[in-house]
Each structure stands twice: as structure tokens, then as C-alpha cells.
Coordinates of C-alpha atoms in Angstrom, one line a residue:
M1156 CA -62.3 -8.0 11.6
K1157 CA -60.1 -9.2 14.2
K1158 CA -57.2 -7.9 11.8
L1159 CA -58.4 -4.1 11.8
L1160 CA -58.8 -4.3 15.0
V1161 CA -55.1 -4.9 15.9
L1162 CA -54.4 -2.0 13.7
S1163 CA -56.9 0.6 14.3
F1164 CA -55.2 -0.2 18.2
A1165 CA -52.1 0.6 16.6
A1166 CA -53.1 3.4 14.7
L1167 CA -55.2 4.7 18.3
F1168 CA -51.5 4.4 20.5
I1169 CA -49.1 6.0 17.8
A1170 CA -51.6 9.2 17.2
T1171 CA -51.5 9.3 21.3
S1172 CA -47.8 8.6 21.5
C1173 CA -46.7 11.1 19.7
K1174 CA -48.0 14.0 20.8
K1175 CA -46.2 16.7 22.0
V1176 CA -46.2 17.0 25.4
E1177 CA -46.2 20.9 25.7
D1178 CA -50.4 20.2 23.7
E1179 CA -53.0 20.5 26.3
P1180 CA -56.8 18.9 26.5
S1181 CA -59.0 22.2 25.3
G1182 CA -60.0 24.5 27.6
T1183 CA -57.3 24.0 29.7
T1184 CA -55.2 27.0 31.0
S1185 CA -51.5 27.4 30.3
A1186 CA -49.2 27.6 33.6
Y1187 CA -47.8 30.6 32.0
K1188 CA -51.4 31.9 31.8
T1189 CA -52.3 31.2 35.4
M1190 CA -49.4 32.8 36.9
T1191 CA -48.7 35.5 35.0
T1192 CA -53.5 36.2 35.6
Y1193 CA -52.4 35.9 38.9
M1194 CA -49.2 38.6 39.0
V1195 CA -51.9 40.7 36.8
D1196 CA -54.3 40.5 38.6
N1197 CA -52.2 41.1 41.9
N1198 CA -50.8 44.1 41.1
M1199 CA -47.6 42.4 40.3
D1200 CA -47.4 43.3 36.4
L1201 CA -43.7 44.9 35.2
P1202 CA -44.5 48.5 34.7
D1203 CA -46.3 48.0 38.8
L1204 CA -43.4 47.2 39.9
L1205 CA -41.1 49.4 38.0
M1206 CA -42.7 52.8 39.4
D1207 CA -39.6 53.8 42.4
W1208 CA -37.8 51.3 42.5
I1209 CA -34.1 52.4 42.7
V1210 CA -32.2 55.6 45.1
G1211 CA -29.7 57.3 44.6
P1212 CA -26.3 57.3 46.7
P1213 CA -26.8 60.4 50.1
D1214 CA -24.9 63.2 49.7
L1215 CA -22.3 63.1 52.7
A1216 CA -24.4 65.4 54.6
N1217 CA -27.5 62.9 54.9
V1218 CA -25.9 59.5 54.9
Q1219 CA -26.8 58.9 58.5
T1220 CA -30.5 59.1 57.8
F1221 CA -30.4 57.4 55.0
I1222 CA -28.6 54.0 56.1
D1223 CA -31.6 54.9 59.3
S1224 CA -33.9 54.1 56.2
Y1225 CA -33.1 50.9 54.8
D1226 CA -32.0 47.3 55.7
I1227 CA -29.6 46.2 53.6
I1228 CA -28.9 43.1 52.2
D1229 CA -24.7 43.8 50.4
I1230 CA -24.9 40.6 47.6
R1231 CA -21.0 41.1 46.4
S1232 CA -18.8 38.6 46.8
A1233 CA -17.7 38.1 51.1
T1234 CA -14.4 39.2 50.6
D1235 CA -15.2 42.7 49.0
F1236 CA -17.7 42.8 51.6
A1237 CA -15.7 42.4 54.6
A1238 CA -13.1 44.5 52.9
S1239 CA -15.5 47.5 52.4
R1240 CA -19.0 48.5 53.5
I1241 CA -21.6 50.1 54.4
E1242 CA -22.8 50.3 57.6
G1243 CA -25.9 47.9 59.0
A1244 CA -25.5 46.5 55.7
V1245 CA -26.1 42.2 55.8
N1246 CA -24.0 40.7 53.4
S1247 CA -25.7 37.5 51.9
P1248 CA -25.6 35.6 47.6
L1249 CA -27.6 36.7 45.4
A1250 CA -30.1 33.3 45.5
D1251 CA -30.0 33.6 49.6
I1252 CA -31.9 37.3 48.9
L1253 CA -35.3 36.0 50.1
T1254 CA -34.1 34.4 53.6
A1255 CA -31.3 37.8 54.7
A1256 CA -34.8 40.0 53.9
A1257 CA -36.8 37.8 56.3
G1258 CA -37.5 39.7 59.2
T1259 CA -36.7 42.9 58.0
T1260 CA -38.8 46.0 58.9
K1261 CA -37.7 49.1 57.5
P1262 CA -37.5 49.2 53.1
I1263 CA -34.9 46.9 51.7
L1264 CA -32.2 48.5 49.7
V1265 CA -30.3 46.0 48.0
V1266 CA -26.7 46.9 46.7
C1267 CA -24.2 45.4 44.4
Y1268 CA -21.0 46.5 43.4
T1269 CA -23.1 48.7 40.1
G1270 CA -26.6 48.3 40.5
Q1271 CA -27.3 45.5 38.1
S1272 CA -27.5 42.6 40.0
A1273 CA -29.3 44.0 42.1
G1274 CA -32.0 44.7 39.9
H1275 CA -32.7 41.4 40.2
G1276 CA -32.7 40.7 43.7
V1277 CA -35.4 43.7 43.4
V1278 CA -37.2 42.0 41.4
A1279 CA -37.8 38.5 43.0
L1280 CA -37.9 40.7 46.7
R1281 CA -41.3 43.1 45.4
L1282 CA -42.5 39.2 44.1
S1283 CA -42.2 38.0 47.5
G1284 CA -44.4 40.3 49.0
Y1285 CA -41.3 42.4 49.5
T1286 CA -43.3 45.3 47.9
D1287 CA -40.4 49.1 48.5
A1288 CA -37.9 47.5 48.5
K1289 CA -35.0 49.4 46.2
V1290 CA -31.9 49.0 44.1
L1291 CA -29.1 51.4 45.2
K1292 CA -28.4 53.0 42.1
W1293 CA -24.5 52.4 40.2
G1294 CA -24.4 50.1 43.7
M1295 CA -20.9 50.3 45.1
S1296 CA -19.7 51.9 42.3
G1297 CA -21.4 55.6 43.4
W1298 CA -20.5 54.7 46.7
R1299 CA -16.4 55.0 46.7
A1300 CA -14.3 56.7 44.3
D1301 CA -11.9 53.3 45.2
L1302 CA -14.8 51.1 44.9
A1303 CA -15.5 52.6 40.8
T1304 CA -13.8 50.1 39.4
S1305 CA -16.2 48.1 37.6
W1306 CA -18.2 51.0 36.3
E1307 CA -14.9 52.8 34.6
S1308 CA -14.1 49.7 33.2
N1309 CA -16.9 50.1 31.1
S1310 CA -18.4 53.2 30.6
G1311 CA -16.8 56.1 29.6
P1312 CA -15.0 58.5 26.8
V1313 CA -12.4 55.5 26.9
N1314 CA -13.7 52.0 27.0
G1315 CA -18.2 53.0 26.4
V1316 CA -18.1 53.6 22.5
T1317 CA -18.1 50.4 21.6
A1318 CA -21.0 50.8 19.1
I1319 CA -19.9 54.5 18.0
G1320 CA -18.4 53.5 15.0
H1321 CA -20.5 50.1 14.9
P1322 CA -22.1 49.0 11.4
N1323 CA -25.0 47.2 13.7
W1324 CA -25.8 50.6 15.2
V1325 CA -28.0 52.6 13.1
T1326 CA -30.5 55.1 12.9
T1327 CA -33.5 53.6 11.3
G1328 CA -36.3 52.2 12.4
T1329 CA -36.8 49.6 14.8
E1330 CA -38.6 46.2 14.4
P1331 CA -42.2 46.3 14.0
L1332 CA -44.5 44.3 16.4
T1333 CA -45.4 41.1 15.9
T1334 CA -46.8 38.3 17.9
F1335 CA -45.4 35.8 19.1
N1336 CA -46.8 32.4 21.5
D1337 CA -46.9 32.0 25.2
P1338 CA -43.6 30.6 26.5
V1339 CA -44.0 27.6 27.1
L1340 CA -44.0 27.2 31.4
S1341 CA -43.6 24.1 34.0
A1342 CA -44.6 25.1 36.7
S1343 CA -47.4 23.1 38.8
G1344 CA -50.2 24.4 41.8
D1345 CA -51.6 27.7 42.1
G1346 CA -50.5 31.2 40.5
A1347 CA -49.1 31.9 44.5
A1348 CA -47.2 28.9 44.2
M1349 CA -46.6 28.9 40.6
L1350 CA -44.7 32.2 41.7
E1351 CA -43.1 30.9 44.3
S1352 CA -41.5 28.3 42.2
R1353 CA -40.1 30.7 39.6
V1354 CA -39.4 33.4 41.6
Q1355 CA -35.9 31.1 43.6
V1356 CA -35.6 29.7 39.9
M1357 CA -34.3 33.0 38.3
L1358 CA -32.8 33.7 41.6
S1359 CA -31.5 30.0 41.7
N1360 CA -29.6 31.2 37.7
G1361 CA -28.3 33.8 38.7
F1362 CA -27.5 37.9 37.2
K1363 CA -28.2 36.8 33.5
G1364 CA -25.8 39.7 31.4
V1365 CA -24.2 39.5 28.4
N1366 CA -21.9 41.4 27.0
N1367 CA -22.7 44.4 24.7
I1368 CA -20.1 43.8 21.0
D1369 CA -22.3 40.3 21.5
V1370 CA -24.7 41.4 20.7
L1371 CA -23.5 44.1 17.8
D1372 CA -21.8 42.1 16.6
T1373 CA -24.2 39.5 15.6
P1374 CA -28.0 41.0 16.8
S1375 CA -29.3 38.1 14.5
N1376 CA -28.6 35.5 17.7
Y1377 CA -31.2 37.2 19.6
F1378 CA -34.4 39.0 20.0
I1379 CA -33.7 42.5 21.1
N1380 CA -35.4 44.8 22.7
N1381 CA -34.6 48.6 23.5
Y1382 CA -36.7 50.2 26.6
W1383 CA -36.4 53.6 26.2
D1384 CA -39.1 55.6 25.4
Q1385 CA -39.2 56.4 21.1
A1386 CA -37.8 60.1 21.0
D1387 CA -34.7 58.6 23.1
V1388 CA -34.9 56.5 20.0
D1389 CA -35.2 59.2 17.2
L1390 CA -32.5 61.2 19.3
Y1391 CA -29.5 58.4 19.3
G1392 CA -31.1 55.5 17.4
H1393 CA -30.6 51.5 17.9
I1394 CA -28.8 48.4 18.0
A1395 CA -29.6 47.3 14.5
E1396 CA -32.8 44.8 14.1
A1397 CA -33.9 45.8 17.5
Y1398 CA -37.9 46.3 18.9
R1399 CA -39.2 48.8 21.3
I1400 CA -41.7 47.8 23.1
K1401 CA -42.2 49.5 26.2
P1402 CA -43.4 49.1 29.0
L1403 CA -44.2 45.8 28.8
S1404 CA -47.3 44.8 30.3
N1405 CA -49.1 41.3 30.5
T1406 CA -52.3 43.7 30.9
V1407 CA -52.2 45.4 27.3
G1408 CA -50.5 41.4 25.4
E1409 CA -47.4 43.0 25.6
M1410 CA -45.5 40.1 25.8
N1411 CA -46.9 37.9 23.2
N1412 CA -44.2 40.9 20.8
L1413 CA -41.5 39.0 22.4
D1414 CA -40.4 35.5 21.0
P1415 CA -40.0 33.1 23.3
S1416 CA -38.0 31.2 21.0
K1417 CA -35.2 33.2 20.9
T1418 CA -32.7 34.2 23.8
V1419 CA -35.0 37.9 25.0
V1420 CA -32.0 41.2 25.2
T1421 CA -32.8 44.0 26.6
Y1422 CA -31.2 47.0 27.0
C1423 CA -31.7 50.5 28.6
W1424 CA -29.3 53.9 29.8
T1425 CA -27.3 52.1 33.0
G1426 CA -28.4 48.5 32.8
Q1427 CA -30.0 48.4 35.3
T1428 CA -33.4 48.9 34.4
S1429 CA -32.8 46.5 32.4
S1430 CA -31.6 44.1 35.1
M1431 CA -34.9 44.5 37.3
V1432 CA -37.0 43.3 33.9
T1433 CA -34.5 40.3 32.4
A1434 CA -35.7 39.4 35.6
Y1435 CA -39.1 38.8 35.4
L1436 CA -39.0 38.1 32.7
N1437 CA -36.7 35.1 34.0
V1438 CA -39.2 34.3 35.3
I1439 CA -42.7 34.1 33.3
G1440 CA -40.5 31.7 31.6
Y1441 CA -38.8 33.9 28.5
N1442 CA -34.7 33.2 28.2
A1443 CA -33.3 36.4 28.7
V1444 CA -30.8 38.8 29.2
S1445 CA -29.7 41.9 30.1
L1446 CA -27.2 43.7 28.8
K1447 CA -24.4 45.2 30.7
F1448 CA -24.1 48.5 31.3
G1449 CA -26.6 50.1 28.6
T1450 CA -26.1 52.1 26.0
N1451 CA -23.6 54.0 28.8
G1452 CA -21.0 50.7 27.5
M1453 CA -21.9 52.2 23.6
I1454 CA -22.3 55.1 22.8
Y1455 CA -21.2 57.3 26.2
T1456 CA -19.5 60.3 24.3
D1457 CA -22.8 60.9 22.8
L1458 CA -24.6 60.9 25.3
Q1459 CA -26.8 64.0 27.6
S1460 CA -27.7 62.3 29.9
H1461 CA -27.9 58.9 32.3
K1462 CA -24.5 58.6 32.7
Y1463 CA -22.5 57.9 34.9
V1464 CA -19.4 59.4 37.0
T1465 CA -17.2 58.6 39.4
P1466 CA -18.2 59.6 42.7
T1467 CA -16.4 62.7 44.2
V1468 CA -16.8 62.4 47.7
D1469 CA -16.8 59.0 49.2
L1470 CA -19.3 58.2 51.9

């Protein structure tokens, strides 16, 4: 009898020690569900954040009015900020943007080199109560021609055609959608506390981007989402093995069409919307990257709209 008891305890110990860390007791709510439910209930689903989030540079006659309308945070390097900046802007690393935002009284305009890194900053701000924060479209590349190097080096009829003729740019249908499990989110506390900590994690990790040729050459290494309307996919084609999931709303369960076990690549026209999407996905627990410069860097000469053009007037 004593031997049987020992064996029973041993079996119980083995069963308990082999239980997966991410397994949860029946009836409990995962951290992911707790946080994303809080976000949806407080108008912070992804489509809510992607409303009126970007503003183009003004015309020359309205520059001062434009500048006076915003508290401007420039997240470029301190060296580049010192060399040339918008009047009244303050300089801050992306990781510290919430500190820089404290005490602002106007809508915040986030400025970077190309309008892409700024998307990460604006997501952080909008998830932290600064609901009217905006991205400066094209970044400083849209403000002055002498600051346009980043865009000129990665788009246009010479540098923006990597997908034209590439075997992994296709015109067949996008991949059929399937359903995946939620990502495993490491966070504690109530929904608000989880969100605050996850926003800071996203900011601390910096801008998450990927070069287009890496995705074009090895699409199977990623879970690729073409963040376009269906009509645009039909017109231009897409990267092989890409899905089309838009608007990516947790309210209707579209996040579960993303595979949390893979690196999620989002691409759009310019890399600006995809930066917003990518920042949001990283906050809620996905390993996500934005395809830099979007289709402006892949099929520039084919595009009929949404094209970067070097400014002809310096502001």
C-alpha cells in the first residue's frame, strides 16, 4: 500500500511539473483578452486609432498657421534636429516620447525622417490619452528637398522597383484566411495597467521595420498582410503568400487571422500606415514588422497614386 501511495505522488508530481507555463486554469481570462477587451471598450481598437492620424505639410503661405496649431515632437537624432528643424519643435528619442508629451496643450504632431517611425510614436500617444496626435506625412522628407535623401534612396523610378519582374510579386489571389490562437501576452494587472506597460515595451524596442527585398526573396519566412482594399490588390497584385486582412479589428475577431508564431509583416502604400499597424500589433503581443517604404519601394513606376515626390518648395 505504501508503495502504491509513493507511485501515485510521483505520477502527480510529474504531471504537474510538465504542465505548460502558458496553460491557464479553466474559466480564467488570458492577459491578451483582458487587455484587448479593455482597449475595445475604450475606443482603442485598431480602426479607432487609424482615424485622422496623418497630416500633410502645408503650402508656403500657411506654414506659420500650421506650426502654431501643434505641439511638435521631432524624434530624429539630436544631431540632425540641431542641423535643421521645424520652428518650435522639441527633440525626443522615440522611447521617451510620452515624457516629451507631458504638459502639451495642443494636438501633438510627431516628426521623423520619412513619416514611418513617427507612426510608432503616434500609436503610443493615442493609446496613452493623446487621442488627436498625428504623423507628419513624409516626415522631414516632405518639408525640405535637402532632407529628402531617405525617400529618394528608397523609392522612385530607379530605387523603388524591386518587385517589378520579381517572381514573388504575383497577380493571383491572396491567401485564404484561417483562424489562429491569441498571442501569449506577458503582462499583469488590470487592462489599463497592462496597456501602459505594453506601450512602453513597444517604445523601448524602437521602430520595427524590414527591407522589401528580404520579404520578396523569402516570403515563407513571414506572415504577410497586404493592408489594402481588394480593388487595389486586383489592380496591382501583391507579394506571394500574402493575406489581405483589413481593417484588422479585434471587435470582429480579425486579429485571430494573424499567426502569432510567425513574424507578421504589414505593408501598405508608403510604410506609414503599416508603421501604425505594426506598433499596435507589437503592443498587443505579436512579433510584427513594417515593410519599409511600402509599395513606393517596390512598384513605384506602376503606382497611379500614393507616390512620394520630392518637395519643390522648401518650408
